[in-house]
Amino acid sequence: MRLASSFLAVTVGFALWLGPAVPPALALSIAVEPVAAPQAKSDKGVCEDTRYGFRFKAPKEWTRIPLKLEEQWQVAKYLSDKPYFYTDPTDGWTNEHKPQATVIAFVTEKVREEAKIRKQKDEKGDDRYVILISNPYKDYLDYMKRTYSGGGWFVSDEKEAKLEDLPVTQYEIKVEKLTRDGPKRIICWVYHTPEVDFAFHWEVLESAYPKLKDTVYDTLKSFKLIARTGSGLPTADTGERKIQLDDYDKQTPEQRKERRITLEQSLHAKAKTSVPDGWQVLQVGRFLVLNHTDEKYARRVAEHCGVIFDWLDEAFPFVGPTEYVRAPILRICKDRDEENSLQPAGLDQRRQIEIVISQDNNGFVTGWAVERINRQLLTLWFSERDRDLSRAMPYWLREGLGQVIGTARAKGKKVEFRTDDWERDGIRELLREGNATPIQTLIRMGIEDFFGKAMSTWGGPAKEAGGLVRFFVTGPASKNPKTRDILRDYLKNLKSTVNELKAADEAAGKKPDGAPKTEKEEEEQYKADAQRWKQREKQLLDTTFEKTFRSWTEKDWEAFQATYLKAVL
Amino acid sequence: MMRHAFASTVLLVLFAATATADFLVTKDGRVVDGKKITRAEGGVRVAFENGEVFVAEALIGDLMIDGEALAPAVSEEEKLQAAKGMVRFEGRWMTPKSRDAELKKRMDKRLADLQLFKEHSQWRNRHKVSSKNFEFEHTLMPEVFENYRELMEAYFAQFLRDWKIAPPKGLGKLKVCLYSNYDDMIQIGGAGGGVLGYFRFIPPLELNFFHERLDVAFTEEVMFHETNHYLQKLMDMEFSMPHFPGESLAEYYGASHWDPVKKKLTTGLILEGRLVEVQDDIAGGTMMSLEKLVSTGRMYEHYTWGWTLAHFLMNDKRYAPKFQKFIVGLVSAKDVKREVNGQNLKDVEPAEVFSAFKRYLDIKDGEALKKLEEEWHAYVKEKLTLVTPRGKEEAAKSAMNTGRSIKAKRLFKEAIEGGSTNPMTFHRYAGLLARDNKKDEALAMWKKAIAMDPLTGEYYWDMAWHVKDEAEQKRLRKLAKELDPDGSYSELIDLTGLKDGDG
């Protein structure tokens, strides 16, 4: 296969690549302040939106689901209660799919505010740039081109028609190549009004289409315009996001705290207003819970999250002690399909504090849902307490902590760590096959070597990293006076190394500009730049290792390795 | 029918027999209609809302100008016949009414052909063409497509011959989906951003790639590469070739050339785009280890350094037969350990690939491995060189993208002096010159790019930033959006009219 960048998840084909991926360096943090999505109301089988001015007959045995905060051009969304199935004839796997219907509003040029950048002063007189992003899609087909990820698709039919006096473009789309869940049919009618185009988009499995087409067309035909009685056409607060670029490095902890609290309150308030009928809003400690499953499960999850945050506070009190960690929004969906449709996406995903899960059939203790929550909480906690430290964390520590926290479960006010079979069995296999990484090597391993080995050993280093951090957190190393504080010492030393490198960078940055004047100088600079990242990573790993383990003798390492092996075997 | 109409470069001159608008179809399949077209020296002028665009005759595949007058009678015979009310049409004298009727008939047919051509550009109306070994589905102009059909059949035959492969009985024809542009391939092929082509190796087998109108050689590289995966597959339909040597060999065969006159295919040429990437690695201080390359399961460098290794081994008489035996051995030799993977295909683990590589290449120990690595590295540094303007363009592009603008400018200049006909080269070079404040030189380069490819908005858009006159700047930007509303600039925010505090 041939690719233009990065590894590709095409698992059934050879693709052609053009170049490797280059990770972007983000200097500024982006905080998103979504505006509350306008919610259409459902009543007696009718979905009605008085702000946009439309109504239609809601499909029976379909559930209305809440809209994503960051996709406010969607104005109504339904998910079939009944799943449909497709069995792939090539591999015999059966996939489940729940049909979806979405109404998307495209405000026409006539009323659409253009995207603008404006410079403004905040209350303290600091400059801040505010970008207002309009609904980024020109029309329905543009929206499809830029958002659809269910497989290769093409418009198989397109007609102009009228529904009473309303002009309608009727699209039929087939999804045939490299499909997720199986070949699908998309039916979309776009109702044209002078101010807004409403696209009513339905996606069903091709094999289920004959059974569903009556429902689809009955609903499409029931669409009607009604008088707008709400607060007017939502041009300014629909399809727009307000993105503020804050330079956290220049802010004091107090300023950052204030800013985060404002954002947190704004996100919480807007999440509450976007909750549709049938969802429950709970405040459990600091956590806002939007719940569409049983309350007992939701409360248990939220309480668990509080315990995880407490554990992190207690385990690493020296990490950004004056920083404020925003309280996440936990959105607990009734099933996986609902969860998939509500996962945050796009530019602001990492900055969102919303965690979306669904009630896991495998239960609270053994299910994946809680493991995912734990990992997200860990990332959020470290990045808000100390962003530099979080970014500098070597892969063994990042992945190792993720593995260990992933298996944490609250029991009362305490945390219990479960055994991870994937990790334990993987380490044993690596040892058996002679592929295990010596601990000193693992701790000094750069990202390239980490992933290189992971590719050829089915994620071997990730399992080993989990095993090592677990050994420090809950294993014999947590009780031995020589090793019980090693993880904390390592983090402190990592932080001090980061600060030293930062200071060195700042000093170097003050040198006069050395832009190359000749091609030779340019090549030399290119070579130095190409090596800089690797050198910096090596410097970070080696210096932190040296600071943490400088008093260790070879004998100490041998003893440590022996105890570790005993613990994992 | 349509093929004949659009293959013709003869420009018909028409009376105002009907009120139909003019149209122009470029040789690479772009259509301009609904715009007034007038003849000019060496081509035509197309009147867009934001200015006229000159299209050279060499770029025109088909043209119809509605209502254009015939030249006045000049010779004595013409004057005599004109006096009788007759006109000459294609060597015959006839009444204007008869001539107009004939012209209208032809024009109606060509408008119908244009409509058909436009319809076929939609995937739902795609062409379906069968050849000896392939079932093609495509949205290209038939003349453009024909080249790929011929190429793929020739390539198929030669590879089977060279590698002594007998296709399995009842194999059937491979479905090939060929798109008229990259966006269509990503959308309809479903592979996701970054993919330049793919071969689906589990049933139903299928090959997908696209036609890059500004770089046909690149399209051919992708086509040869992806087709090679299919040909590797024919060695054993139940076998999944490991990433190395699979991708490296596909890249080796990606650099092939088909001579349509001599009907000859040359394989194993220099893949200059990949060579540039390797040269960049070397310039950045990275040399690939032979052990790492061969023993790693999947890595991007299998396309770049892997290609150089395949090129080195295939071009050295001492190693070529051994390397070929190694590849065939992975598929079928008894001394190679295979496992069944998740797709129910036979596979070879990376460690086993490395072990087989050493065995088949007679590498007995670490010293022998080091010696081969040194030979390979020397070959890369000394024997593989950029030879064509296109190679220099690739190198210049890469230098530009990696912040080496001095080098990029030198290479763009050399590519242009070497006869580059790629308008993007002139466009990119112009951008670098403009950055150095060499505006006159930059504008001259943009004008050349526009002369070569007058219907691409990007050149007008970038040029606009360096034109002194404000009104002209605005006109050029508007023209860019008119020519290509979906160009890369279409989502940019035009801040020129925005004042502080707006919004």
PDB file of N, CA and C in Angstrom, chain A residues 5-59:
ATOM      1  N   SER A   5       1.047   9.815   4.482  1.00  0.00           N
ATOM      2  CA  SER A   5       1.558  10.064   5.825  1.00  0.00           C
ATOM      3  C   SER A   5       1.006   9.053   6.815  1.00  0.00           C
ATOM      4  N   SER A   6       1.780   8.769   7.814  1.00  0.00           N
ATOM      5  CA  SER A   6       1.422   7.957   8.987  1.00  0.00           C
ATOM      6  C   SER A   6       0.922   6.553   8.646  1.00  0.00           C
ATOM      7  N   PHE A   7       0.832   5.745   9.659  1.00  0.00           N
ATOM      8  CA  PHE A   7       0.338   4.395   9.471  1.00  0.00           C
ATOM      9  C   PHE A   7      -1.161   4.423   9.253  1.00  0.00           C
ATOM     10  N   LEU A   8      -1.622   3.486   8.519  1.00  0.00           N
ATOM     11  CA  LEU A   8      -3.019   3.509   8.122  1.00  0.00           C
ATOM     12  C   LEU A   8      -3.727   2.280   8.649  1.00  0.00           C
ATOM     13  N   ALA A   9      -4.987   2.491   8.997  1.00  0.00           N
ATOM     14  CA  ALA A   9      -5.769   1.384   9.532  1.00  0.00           C
ATOM     15  C   ALA A   9      -6.495   0.596   8.453  1.00  0.00           C
ATOM     16  N   VAL A  10      -5.933   0.566   7.260  1.00  0.00           N
ATOM     17  CA  VAL A  10      -6.529  -0.305   6.240  1.00  0.00           C
ATOM     18  C   VAL A  10      -5.956  -1.684   6.488  1.00  0.00           C
ATOM     19  N   THR A  11      -6.774  -2.572   6.984  1.00  0.00           N
ATOM     20  CA  THR A  11      -6.234  -3.863   7.383  1.00  0.00           C
ATOM     21  C   THR A  11      -6.414  -4.906   6.292  1.00  0.00           C
ATOM     22  N   VAL A  12      -7.071  -4.525   5.236  1.00  0.00           N
ATOM     23  CA  VAL A  12      -7.309  -5.523   4.199  1.00  0.00           C
ATOM     24  C   VAL A  12      -6.581  -5.175   2.914  1.00  0.00           C
ATOM     25  N   GLY A  13      -5.714  -4.187   2.954  1.00  0.00           N
ATOM     26  CA  GLY A  13      -5.090  -3.803   1.704  1.00  0.00           C
ATOM     27  C   GLY A  13      -3.671  -3.321   1.879  1.00  0.00           C
ATOM     28  N   PHE A  14      -2.942  -3.308   0.766  1.00  0.00           N
ATOM     29  CA  PHE A  14      -1.636  -2.672   0.738  1.00  0.00           C
ATOM     30  C   PHE A  14      -1.865  -1.265   0.227  1.00  0.00           C
ATOM     31  N   ALA A  15      -1.465  -0.280   0.966  1.00  0.00           N
ATOM     32  CA  ALA A  15      -1.605   1.090   0.479  1.00  0.00           C
ATOM     33  C   ALA A  15      -0.223   1.692   0.311  1.00  0.00           C
ATOM     34  N   LEU A  16      -0.134   2.715  -0.494  1.00  0.00           N
ATOM     35  CA  LEU A  16       1.138   3.300  -0.826  1.00  0.00           C
ATOM     36  C   LEU A  16       1.351   4.581  -0.031  1.00  0.00           C
ATOM     37  N   TRP A  17       2.507   4.733   0.608  1.00  0.00           N
ATOM     38  CA  TRP A  17       2.779   5.884   1.462  1.00  0.00           C
ATOM     39  C   TRP A  17       3.688   6.870   0.773  1.00  0.00           C
ATOM     40  N   LEU A  18       3.497   8.107   1.109  1.00  0.00           N
ATOM     41  CA  LEU A  18       4.365   9.147   0.561  1.00  0.00           C
ATOM     42  C   LEU A  18       5.371   9.655   1.590  1.00  0.00           C
ATOM     43  N   GLY A  19       5.013   9.656   2.850  1.00  0.00           N
ATOM     44  CA  GLY A  19       5.951  10.179   3.851  1.00  0.00           C
ATOM     45  C   GLY A  19       5.483   9.881   5.254  1.00  0.00           C
ATOM     46  N   PRO A  20       6.379   9.943   6.211  1.00  0.00           N
ATOM     47  CA  PRO A  20       5.994   9.653   7.583  1.00  0.00           C
ATOM     48  C   PRO A  20       5.271  10.823   8.226  1.00  0.00           C
ATOM     49  N   ALA A  21       4.547  10.507   9.284  1.00  0.00           N
ATOM     50  CA  ALA A  21       3.800  11.560   9.967  1.00  0.00           C
ATOM     51  C   ALA A  21       4.749  12.417  10.785  1.00  0.00           C
ATOM     52  N   VAL A  22       4.467  13.681  10.871  1.00  0.00           N
ATOM     53  CA  VAL A  22       5.262  14.579  11.703  1.00  0.00           C
ATOM     54  C   VAL A  22       4.356  15.098  12.807  1.00  0.00           C
ATOM     55  N   PRO A  23       4.676  14.807  14.073  1.00  0.00           N
ATOM     56  CA  PRO A  23       3.779  15.274  15.129  1.00  0.00           C
ATOM     57  C   PRO A  23       3.780  16.793  15.223  1.00  0.00           C
ATOM     58  N   PRO A  24       2.602  17.400  15.290  1.00  0.00           N
ATOM     59  CA  PRO A  24       2.570  18.855  15.351  1.00  0.00           C
ATOM     60  C   PRO A  24       2.993  19.349  16.724  1.00  0.00           C
ATOM     61  N   ALA A  25       3.666  20.469  16.755  1.00  0.00           N
ATOM     62  CA  ALA A  25       4.042  21.061  18.038  1.00  0.00           C
ATOM     63  C   ALA A  25       3.072  22.190  18.336  1.00  0.00           C
ATOM     64  N   LEU A  26       2.361  22.084  19.421  1.00  0.00           N
ATOM     65  CA  LEU A  26       1.391  23.111  19.760  1.00  0.00           C
ATOM     66  C   LEU A  26       1.969  24.009  20.838  1.00  0.00           C
ATOM     67  N   ALA A  27       2.114  25.248  20.526  1.00  0.00           N
ATOM     68  CA  ALA A  27       2.696  26.175  21.486  1.00  0.00           C
ATOM     69  C   ALA A  27       1.642  26.747  22.413  1.00  0.00           C
ATOM     70  N   LEU A  28       0.447  26.849  21.903  1.00  0.00           N
ATOM     71  CA  LEU A  28      -0.601  27.466  22.695  1.00  0.00           C
ATOM     72  C   LEU A  28      -1.662  26.429  23.017  1.00  0.00           C
ATOM     73  N   SER A  29      -2.312  26.608  24.104  1.00  0.00           N
ATOM     74  CA  SER A  29      -3.392  25.682  24.406  1.00  0.00           C
ATOM     75  C   SER A  29      -4.695  26.276  23.903  1.00  0.00           C
ATOM     76  N   ILE A  30      -5.557  25.420  23.505  1.00  0.00           N
ATOM     77  CA  ILE A  30      -6.808  25.876  22.918  1.00  0.00           C
ATOM     78  C   ILE A  30      -7.953  25.498  23.831  1.00  0.00           C
ATOM     79  N   ALA A  31      -8.672  26.458  24.229  1.00  0.00           N
ATOM     80  CA  ALA A  31      -9.816  26.192  25.082  1.00  0.00           C
ATOM     81  C   ALA A  31     -11.069  26.492  24.296  1.00  0.00           C
ATOM     82  N   VAL A  32     -11.969  25.564  24.312  1.00  0.00           N
ATOM     83  CA  VAL A  32     -13.175  25.723  23.512  1.00  0.00           C
ATOM     84  C   VAL A  32     -14.349  26.066  24.399  1.00  0.00           C
ATOM     85  N   GLU A  33     -15.055  27.061  23.982  1.00  0.00           N
ATOM     86  CA  GLU A  33     -16.257  27.418  24.715  1.00  0.00           C
ATOM     87  C   GLU A  33     -17.444  27.172  23.811  1.00  0.00           C
ATOM     88  N   PRO A  34     -17.973  25.961  23.832  1.00  0.00           N
ATOM     89  CA  PRO A  34     -19.088  25.707  22.962  1.00  0.00           C
ATOM     90  C   PRO A  34     -20.335  26.431  23.442  1.00  0.00           C
ATOM     91  N   VAL A  35     -21.159  26.737  22.507  1.00  0.00           N
ATOM     92  CA  VAL A  35     -22.415  27.382  22.847  1.00  0.00           C
ATOM     93  C   VAL A  35     -23.472  26.292  22.905  1.00  0.00           C
ATOM     94  N   ALA A  36     -24.400  26.437  23.775  1.00  0.00           N
ATOM     95  CA  ALA A  36     -25.402  25.391  23.950  1.00  0.00           C
ATOM     96  C   ALA A  36     -26.101  25.094  22.629  1.00  0.00           C
ATOM     97  N   ALA A  37     -26.194  23.808  22.320  1.00  0.00           N
ATOM     98  CA  ALA A  37     -26.877  23.422  21.092  1.00  0.00           C
ATOM     99  C   ALA A  37     -28.370  23.615  21.279  1.00  0.00           C
ATOM    100  N   PRO A  38     -29.042  24.190  20.303  1.00  0.00           N
ATOM    101  CA  PRO A  38     -30.485  24.324  20.433  1.00  0.00           C
ATOM    102  C   PRO A  38     -31.128  22.948  20.346  1.00  0.00           C
ATOM    103  N   GLN A  39     -32.007  22.674  21.212  1.00  0.00           N
ATOM    104  CA  GLN A  39     -32.634  21.353  21.240  1.00  0.00           C
ATOM    105  C   GLN A  39     -34.049  21.394  20.691  1.00  0.00           C
ATOM    106  N   ALA A  40     -34.285  20.569  19.688  1.00  0.00           N
ATOM    107  CA  ALA A  40     -35.654  20.422  19.222  1.00  0.00           C
ATOM    108  C   ALA A  40     -36.432  19.646  20.273  1.00  0.00           C
ATOM    109  N   LYS A  41     -37.710  19.912  20.400  1.00  0.00           N
ATOM    110  CA  LYS A  41     -38.512  19.235  21.416  1.00  0.00           C
ATOM    111  C   LYS A  41     -39.302  18.097  20.797  1.00  0.00           C
ATOM    112  N   SER A  42     -39.412  17.022  21.556  1.00  0.00           N
ATOM    113  CA  SER A  42     -40.228  15.906  21.096  1.00  0.00           C
ATOM    114  C   SER A  42     -41.486  15.845  21.928  1.00  0.00           C
ATOM    115  N   ASP A  43     -42.596  15.707  21.268  1.00  0.00           N
ATOM    116  CA  ASP A  43     -43.847  15.605  21.999  1.00  0.00           C
ATOM    117  C   ASP A  43     -44.826  14.782  21.189  1.00  0.00           C
ATOM    118  N   LYS A  44     -45.352  13.740  21.813  1.00  0.00           N
ATOM    119  CA  LYS A  44     -46.354  12.867  21.176  1.00  0.00           C
ATOM    120  C   LYS A  44     -45.952  12.455  19.762  1.00  0.00           C
ATOM    121  N   GLY A  45     -44.738  11.975  19.651  1.00  0.00           N
ATOM    122  CA  GLY A  45     -44.302  11.451  18.357  1.00  0.00           C
ATOM    123  C   GLY A  45     -43.973  12.502  17.328  1.00  0.00           C
ATOM    124  N   VAL A  46     -43.873  13.759  17.764  1.00  0.00           N
ATOM    125  CA  VAL A  46     -43.523  14.816  16.811  1.00  0.00           C
ATOM    126  C   VAL A  46     -42.266  15.517  17.303  1.00  0.00           C
ATOM    127  N   CYS A  47     -41.335  15.743  16.401  1.00  0.00           N
ATOM    128  CA  CYS A  47     -40.150  16.513  16.746  1.00  0.00           C
ATOM    129  C   CYS A  47     -40.347  17.914  16.186  1.00  0.00           C
ATOM    130  N   GLU A  48     -40.237  18.896  17.074  1.00  0.00           N
ATOM    131  CA  GLU A  48     -40.540  20.256  16.643  1.00  0.00           C
ATOM    132  C   GLU A  48     -39.433  21.200  17.117  1.00  0.00           C
ATOM    133  N   ASP A  49     -39.004  22.079  16.243  1.00  0.00           N
ATOM    134  CA  ASP A  49     -37.984  23.052  16.602  1.00  0.00           C
ATOM    135  C   ASP A  49     -38.478  24.432  16.201  1.00  0.00           C
ATOM    136  N   THR A  50     -38.817  25.233  17.219  1.00  0.00           N
ATOM    137  CA  THR A  50     -39.393  26.544  16.915  1.00  0.00           C
ATOM    138  C   THR A  50     -38.328  27.603  16.637  1.00  0.00           C
ATOM    139  N   ARG A  51     -37.082  27.297  16.979  1.00  0.00           N
ATOM    140  CA  ARG A  51     -36.030  28.280  16.653  1.00  0.00           C
ATOM    141  C   ARG A  51     -35.709  28.216  15.166  1.00  0.00           C
ATOM    142  N   TYR A  52     -35.578  27.003  14.650  1.00  0.00           N
ATOM    143  CA  TYR A  52     -35.321  26.855  13.217  1.00  0.00           C
ATOM    144  C   TYR A  52     -36.610  26.870  12.405  1.00  0.00           C
ATOM    145  N   GLY A  53     -37.704  26.448  13.073  1.00  0.00           N
ATOM    146  CA  GLY A  53     -38.980  26.462  12.384  1.00  0.00           C
ATOM    147  C   GLY A  53     -39.239  25.237  11.533  1.00  0.00           C
ATOM    148  N   PHE A  54     -39.184  24.062  12.155  1.00  0.00           N
ATOM    149  CA  PHE A  54     -39.565  22.852  11.414  1.00  0.00           C
ATOM    150  C   PHE A  54     -40.158  21.840  12.371  1.00  0.00           C
ATOM    151  N   ARG A  55     -40.845  20.890  11.794  1.00  0.00           N
ATOM    152  CA  ARG A  55     -41.332  19.755  12.575  1.00  0.00           C
ATOM    153  C   ARG A  55     -41.408  18.540  11.661  1.00  0.00           C
ATOM    154  N   PHE A  56     -41.346  17.377  12.290  1.00  0.00           N
ATOM    155  CA  PHE A  56     -41.569  16.137  11.521  1.00  0.00           C
ATOM    156  C   PHE A  56     -42.057  15.059  12.475  1.00  0.00           C
ATOM    157  N   LYS A  57     -42.610  14.047  11.883  1.00  0.00           N
ATOM    158  CA  LYS A  57     -43.133  12.925  12.670  1.00  0.00           C
ATOM    159  C   LYS A  57     -41.940  12.075  13.116  1.00  0.00           C
ATOM    160  N   ALA A  58     -41.754  11.960  14.415  1.00  0.00           N
ATOM    161  CA  ALA A  58     -40.595  11.202  14.907  1.00  0.00           C
ATOM    162  C   ALA A  58     -40.782   9.717  14.601  1.00  0.00           C
ATOM    163  N   PRO A  59     -39.729   9.038  14.164  1.00  0.00           N
ATOM    164  CA  PRO A  59     -39.880   7.610  13.845  1.00  0.00           C
ATOM    165  C   PRO A  59     -40.177   6.793  15.100  1.00  0.00           C
TER     166      PRO A  59
END
